[in-house]
Amino acid sequence: MDDIEPIKYKIIAELKESFHFVDRLFYSNTDFFPTKDIEKKAINNVDNQFRFVKKGVIKFLKIFSLALIGYYAYFFEKNIDENTKYLALVIAIIITLISLYFLIKKQAYINVNSGSITIDDNEFTWDKIKDTYILETSFSGRGGPFFKRHLLLTLDNNNFRICPLYEFHLNGAQFKMELSSWIEHFKQRRH
């Protein structure tokens, strides 16, 4: 943790910059947890990598389903001519297909193996990674505190990379433990 102290405030400042306006208002604190200190999950898998893809497609399908139900409820219950109904349906389908294309094309992921950690299309080899942390940022709100977690890679020359984890999984504490376990597993086996 001592080697992170010189860049800690720079990391927090960059993290705050990435927050939405409302998150900035309710920001409380950011804690740094080295992945080696996080409780580990047993690695029983014989795979040579851990890959986790953001659940964006599932979110999209839920939203699309709700939109179709709304479309049906609005247009087919109203006294609107048939051409307008079908034109609206065709436009909705075209927008949906374009959205789905971009969602699938740019699917966010984290891949950890014995050679590197890859976040989206950016690969960081183990010889460039000094250490790994899970950042846990707390926010105060009316419903009590809530957290957003990020993966922090400290790199050579006081550089770093921050990857939001809250976009990947609903159970952040479980995912934090699983990702940390895989990172430490492959740190031991790096080549």
C-alpha positions as YAML, in Angstrom:
chain: A
units: angstrom
residues:
- id: 1
  name: MET
  ca: [0.00, 0.00, 0.00]
- id: 2
  name: ASP
  ca: [2.97, 2.33, 0.54]
- id: 3
  name: ASP
  ca: [3.79, 2.45, -3.18]
- id: 4
  name: ILE
  ca: [0.31, 3.79, -3.94]
- id: 5
  name: GLU
  ca: [0.50, 6.76, -1.54]
- id: 6
  name: PRO
  ca: [2.22, 9.15, -4.02]
- id: 7
  name: ILE
  ca: [-0.59, 8.74, -6.57]
- id: 8
  name: LYS
  ca: [-3.55, 8.12, -4.24]
- id: 9
  name: TYR
  ca: [-5.00, 11.63, -4.52]
- id: 10
  name: LYS
  ca: [-4.57, 11.64, -8.30]
- id: 11
  name: ILE
  ca: [-6.50, 8.35, -8.46]
- id: 12
  name: ILE
  ca: [-9.32, 9.69, -6.28]
- id: 13
  name: ALA
  ca: [-9.49, 12.90, -8.36]
- id: 14
  name: GLU
  ca: [-9.78, 10.91, -11.61]
- id: 15
  name: LEU
  ca: [-12.38, 8.66, -10.01]
- id: 16
  name: LYS
  ca: [-14.47, 11.67, -8.94]
- id: 17
  name: GLU
  ca: [-14.21, 13.11, -12.46]
- id: 18
  name: SER
  ca: [-15.86, 9.97, -13.83]
- id: 19
  name: PHE
  ca: [-18.87, 10.29, -11.51]
- id: 20
  name: HIS
  ca: [-22.19, 11.74, -12.55]
- id: 21
  name: PHE
  ca: [-23.19, 15.05, -10.99]
- id: 22
  name: VAL
  ca: [-25.48, 13.39, -8.42]
- id: 23
  name: ASP
  ca: [-22.75, 10.93, -7.37]
- id: 24
  name: ARG
  ca: [-20.37, 13.84, -6.78]
- id: 25
  name: LEU
  ca: [-22.90, 15.42, -4.42]
- id: 26
  name: PHE
  ca: [-23.22, 12.28, -2.29]
- id: 27
  name: TYR
  ca: [-19.55, 11.13, -2.45]
- id: 28
  name: SER
  ca: [-18.34, 10.04, 0.95]
- id: 29
  name: ASN
  ca: [-15.08, 8.08, 0.82]
- id: 30
  name: THR
  ca: [-12.87, 5.78, -1.29]
- id: 31
  name: ASP
  ca: [-11.12, 2.79, 0.29]
- id: 32
  name: PHE
  ca: [-8.24, 0.91, -1.35]
- id: 33
  name: PHE
  ca: [-8.18, -2.87, -0.88]
- id: 34
  name: PRO
  ca: [-5.19, -4.79, -2.29]
- id: 35
  name: THR
  ca: [-6.52, -7.86, -4.08]
- id: 36
  name: LYS
  ca: [-4.09, -10.03, -2.09]
- id: 37
  name: ASP
  ca: [-5.88, -8.98, 1.15]
- id: 38
  name: ILE
  ca: [-9.43, -9.75, -0.01]
- id: 39
  name: GLU
  ca: [-10.99, -13.01, 1.11]
- id: 40
  name: LYS
  ca: [-10.44, -15.60, -1.60]
- id: 41
  name: LYS
  ca: [-12.83, -17.92, -3.36]
- id: 42
  name: ALA
  ca: [-11.54, -21.41, -4.15]
- id: 43
  name: ILE
  ca: [-10.40, -21.74, -7.77]
- id: 44
  name: ASN
  ca: [-11.62, -25.18, -8.83]
- id: 45
  name: ASN
  ca: [-11.79, -24.39, -12.52]
- id: 46
  name: VAL
  ca: [-9.14, -25.78, -14.85]
- id: 47
  name: ASP
  ca: [-9.55, -22.95, -17.37]
- id: 48
  name: ASN
  ca: [-6.51, -20.94, -18.30]
- id: 49
  name: GLN
  ca: [-8.38, -17.67, -18.00]
- id: 50
  name: PHE
  ca: [-11.14, -15.81, -16.20]
- id: 51
  name: ARG
  ca: [-13.36, -13.78, -18.52]
- id: 52
  name: PHE
  ca: [-16.30, -11.68, -17.43]
- id: 53
  name: VAL
  ca: [-18.51, -9.80, -19.89]
- id: 54
  name: LYS
  ca: [-20.70, -6.87, -18.93]
- id: 55
  name: LYS
  ca: [-24.36, -7.77, -18.71]
- id: 56
  name: GLY
  ca: [-25.42, -5.06, -21.16]
- id: 57
  name: VAL
  ca: [-27.35, -7.33, -23.52]
- id: 58
  name: ILE
  ca: [-29.56, -8.59, -20.70]
- id: 59
  name: LYS
  ca: [-30.30, -5.01, -19.61]
- id: 60
  name: PHE
  ca: [-31.08, -4.13, -23.20]
- id: 61
  name: LEU
  ca: [-33.51, -7.02, -23.60]
- id: 62
  name: LYS
  ca: [-35.35, -6.05, -20.41]
- id: 63
  name: ILE
  ca: [-35.67, -2.44, -21.59]
- id: 64
  name: PHE
  ca: [-36.70, -3.59, -25.08]
- id: 65
  name: SER
  ca: [-39.39, -5.87, -23.63]
- id: 66
  name: LEU
  ca: [-40.79, -3.01, -21.57]
- id: 67
  name: ALA
  ca: [-40.71, -0.73, -24.62]
- id: 68
  name: LEU
  ca: [-42.64, -3.27, -26.70]
- id: 69
  name: ILE
  ca: [-45.26, -3.63, -23.98]
- id: 70
  name: GLY
  ca: [-45.53, 0.17, -23.83]
- id: 71
  name: TYR
  ca: [-45.75, 0.36, -27.62]
- id: 72
  name: TYR
  ca: [-48.52, -2.19, -27.69]
- id: 73
  name: ALA
  ca: [-50.43, -0.54, -24.87]
- id: 74
  name: TYR
  ca: [-50.23, 2.91, -26.43]
- id: 75
  name: PHE
  ca: [-50.69, 2.34, -30.16]
- id: 76
  name: PHE
  ca: [-52.98, -0.67, -30.34]
- id: 77
  name: GLU
  ca: [-55.39, 0.58, -27.72]
- id: 78
  name: LYS
  ca: [-55.72, 4.00, -29.36]
- id: 79
  name: ASN
  ca: [-57.90, 4.77, -32.30]
- id: 80
  name: ILE
  ca: [-55.01, 5.42, -34.73]
- id: 81
  name: ASP
  ca: [-54.95, 4.43, -38.38]
- id: 82
  name: GLU
  ca: [-53.11, 1.22, -39.32]
- id: 83
  name: ASN
  ca: [-50.36, 2.89, -41.39]
- id: 84
  name: THR
  ca: [-49.26, 5.05, -38.44]
- id: 85
  name: LYS
  ca: [-49.16, 2.00, -36.16]
- id: 86
  name: TYR
  ca: [-46.98, 0.01, -38.54]
- id: 87
  name: LEU
  ca: [-44.72, 2.95, -39.34]
- id: 88
  name: ALA
  ca: [-44.10, 3.45, -35.60]
- id: 89
  name: LEU
  ca: [-43.40, -0.27, -35.22]
- id: 90
  name: VAL
  ca: [-40.88, -0.27, -38.11]
- id: 91
  name: ILE
  ca: [-39.09, 2.79, -36.67]
- id: 92
  name: ALA
  ca: [-38.97, 1.14, -33.22]
- id: 93
  name: ILE
  ca: [-37.51, -2.06, -34.71]
- id: 94
  name: ILE
  ca: [-34.86, -0.14, -36.70]
- id: 95
  name: ILE
  ca: [-33.78, 1.84, -33.61]
- id: 96
  name: THR
  ca: [-33.71, -1.39, -31.60]
- id: 97
  name: LEU
  ca: [-31.53, -3.19, -34.17]
- id: 98
  name: ILE
  ca: [-29.09, -0.28, -34.39]
- id: 99
  name: SER
  ca: [-28.86, -0.11, -30.57]
- id: 100
  name: LEU
  ca: [-28.36, -3.87, -30.32]
- id: 101
  name: TYR
  ca: [-25.61, -3.78, -32.95]
- id: 102
  name: PHE
  ca: [-23.62, -1.14, -31.05]
- id: 103
  name: LEU
  ca: [-24.25, -2.86, -27.73]
- id: 104
  name: ILE
  ca: [-22.90, -6.19, -28.98]
- id: 105
  name: LYS
  ca: [-20.08, -4.64, -31.04]
- id: 106
  name: LYS
  ca: [-18.59, -2.78, -28.06]
- id: 107
  name: GLN
  ca: [-19.17, -5.32, -25.30]
- id: 108
  name: ALA
  ca: [-17.09, -4.47, -22.22]
- id: 109
  name: TYR
  ca: [-15.13, -7.30, -20.62]
- id: 110
  name: ILE
  ca: [-12.37, -8.18, -18.19]
- id: 111
  name: ASN
  ca: [-10.06, -11.06, -19.03]
- id: 112
  name: VAL
  ca: [-7.43, -12.34, -16.58]
- id: 113
  name: ASN
  ca: [-4.88, -15.02, -17.51]
- id: 114
  name: SER
  ca: [-1.28, -15.97, -16.77]
- id: 115
  name: GLY
  ca: [0.04, -13.44, -19.30]
- id: 116
  name: SER
  ca: [-2.04, -10.33, -18.65]
- id: 117
  name: ILE
  ca: [-5.19, -8.55, -17.56]
- id: 118
  name: THR
  ca: [-7.24, -7.24, -20.48]
- id: 119
  name: ILE
  ca: [-9.90, -4.60, -19.91]
- id: 120
  name: ASP
  ca: [-12.01, -4.06, -23.02]
- id: 121
  name: ASP
  ca: [-9.33, -3.91, -25.74]
- id: 122
  name: ASN
  ca: [-6.49, -2.70, -23.49]
- id: 123
  name: GLU
  ca: [-4.04, -5.40, -22.47]
- id: 124
  name: PHE
  ca: [-1.77, -4.96, -19.45]
- id: 125
  name: THR
  ca: [0.96, -7.59, -19.14]
- id: 126
  name: TRP
  ca: [1.94, -8.76, -15.66]
- id: 127
  name: ASP
  ca: [5.46, -7.30, -16.01]
- id: 128
  name: LYS
  ca: [3.88, -3.82, -16.41]
- id: 129
  name: ILE
  ca: [1.44, -4.22, -13.49]
- id: 130
  name: LYS
  ca: [2.95, -3.24, -10.13]
- id: 131
  name: ASP
  ca: [-0.12, -4.07, -8.03]
- id: 132
  name: THR
  ca: [-3.88, -4.56, -8.15]
- id: 133
  name: TYR
  ca: [-6.56, -3.07, -5.91]
- id: 134
  name: ILE
  ca: [-10.30, -3.00, -5.57]
- id: 135
  name: LEU
  ca: [-11.49, 0.54, -4.89]
- id: 136
  name: GLU
  ca: [-14.68, 0.77, -2.90]
- id: 137
  name: THR
  ca: [-16.29, 4.20, -3.08]
- id: 138
  name: SER
  ca: [-19.11, 4.93, -0.68]
- id: 139
  name: PHE
  ca: [-21.89, 7.43, -1.20]
- id: 140
  name: SER
  ca: [-24.30, 8.70, 1.43]
- id: 141
  name: GLY
  ca: [-27.97, 8.88, 0.58]
- id: 142
  name: ARG
  ca: [-31.44, 8.79, 2.01]
- id: 143
  name: GLY
  ca: [-31.60, 5.00, 1.82]
- id: 144
  name: GLY
  ca: [-28.26, 4.60, 3.61]
- id: 145
  name: PRO
  ca: [-24.79, 4.26, 2.11]
- id: 146
  name: PHE
  ca: [-24.23, 2.55, -1.23]
- id: 147
  name: PHE
  ca: [-21.01, 1.51, -2.95]
- id: 148
  name: LYS
  ca: [-19.41, 1.51, -6.38]
- id: 149
  name: ARG
  ca: [-16.41, -0.73, -6.91]
- id: 150
  name: HIS
  ca: [-13.54, -0.32, -9.37]
- id: 151
  name: LEU
  ca: [-10.51, -2.40, -10.31]
- id: 152
  name: LEU
  ca: [-7.29, -0.38, -10.05]
- id: 153
  name: LEU
  ca: [-4.11, -1.46, -11.80]
- id: 154
  name: THR
  ca: [-1.01, 0.43, -10.72]
- id: 155
  name: LEU
  ca: [1.48, 0.47, -13.57]
- id: 156
  name: ASP
  ca: [5.06, 1.57, -14.21]
- id: 157
  name: ASN
  ca: [5.98, 5.28, -13.91]
- id: 158
  name: ASN
  ca: [3.14, 6.05, -11.45]
- id: 159
  name: ASN
  ca: [0.54, 5.37, -14.14]
- id: 160
  name: PHE
  ca: [-2.70, 3.58, -13.38]
- id: 161
  name: ARG
  ca: [-5.87, 2.27, -14.98]
- id: 162
  name: ILE
  ca: [-9.30, 2.29, -13.33]
- id: 163
  name: CYS
  ca: [-12.06, -0.06, -14.49]
- id: 164
  name: PRO
  ca: [-15.62, 0.25, -13.11]
- id: 165
  name: LEU
  ca: [-16.86, -3.07, -11.74]
- id: 166
  name: TYR
  ca: [-20.39, -1.99, -10.79]
- id: 167
  name: GLU
  ca: [-21.37, -2.28, -14.47]
- id: 168
  name: PHE
  ca: [-20.44, -5.97, -14.54]
- id: 169
  name: HIS
  ca: [-22.37, -7.60, -11.75]
- id: 170
  name: LEU
  ca: [-25.21, -6.94, -9.35]
- id: 171
  name: ASN
  ca: [-23.62, -8.59, -6.30]
- id: 172
  name: GLY
  ca: [-20.55, -6.37, -6.00]
- id: 173
  name: ALA
  ca: [-19.11, -7.99, -2.86]
- id: 174
  name: GLN
  ca: [-19.25, -11.48, -4.39]
- id: 175
  name: PHE
  ca: [-17.79, -10.30, -7.70]
- id: 176
  name: LYS
  ca: [-15.03, -8.41, -5.84]
- id: 177
  name: MET
  ca: [-14.06, -11.64, -4.07]
- id: 178
  name: GLU
  ca: [-14.21, -13.73, -7.25]
- id: 179
  name: LEU
  ca: [-12.22, -11.28, -9.39]
- id: 180
  name: SER
  ca: [-9.60, -10.85, -6.65]
- id: 181
  name: SER
  ca: [-9.26, -14.62, -6.35]
- id: 182
  name: TRP
  ca: [-8.63, -15.00, -10.06]
- id: 183
  name: ILE
  ca: [-6.17, -12.08, -10.17]
- id: 184
  name: GLU
  ca: [-4.13, -13.54, -7.33]
- id: 185
  name: HIS
  ca: [-4.39, -17.03, -8.86]
- id: 186
  name: PHE
  ca: [-2.85, -15.82, -12.13]
- id: 187
  name: LYS
  ca: [-0.30, -13.55, -10.41]
- id: 188
  name: GLN
  ca: [1.20, -16.74, -9.01]
- id: 189
  name: ARG
  ca: [1.26, -18.38, -12.45]
- id: 190
  name: ARG
  ca: [2.36, -15.47, -14.60]
- id: 191
  name: HIS
  ca: [4.98, -16.10, -17.23]
...
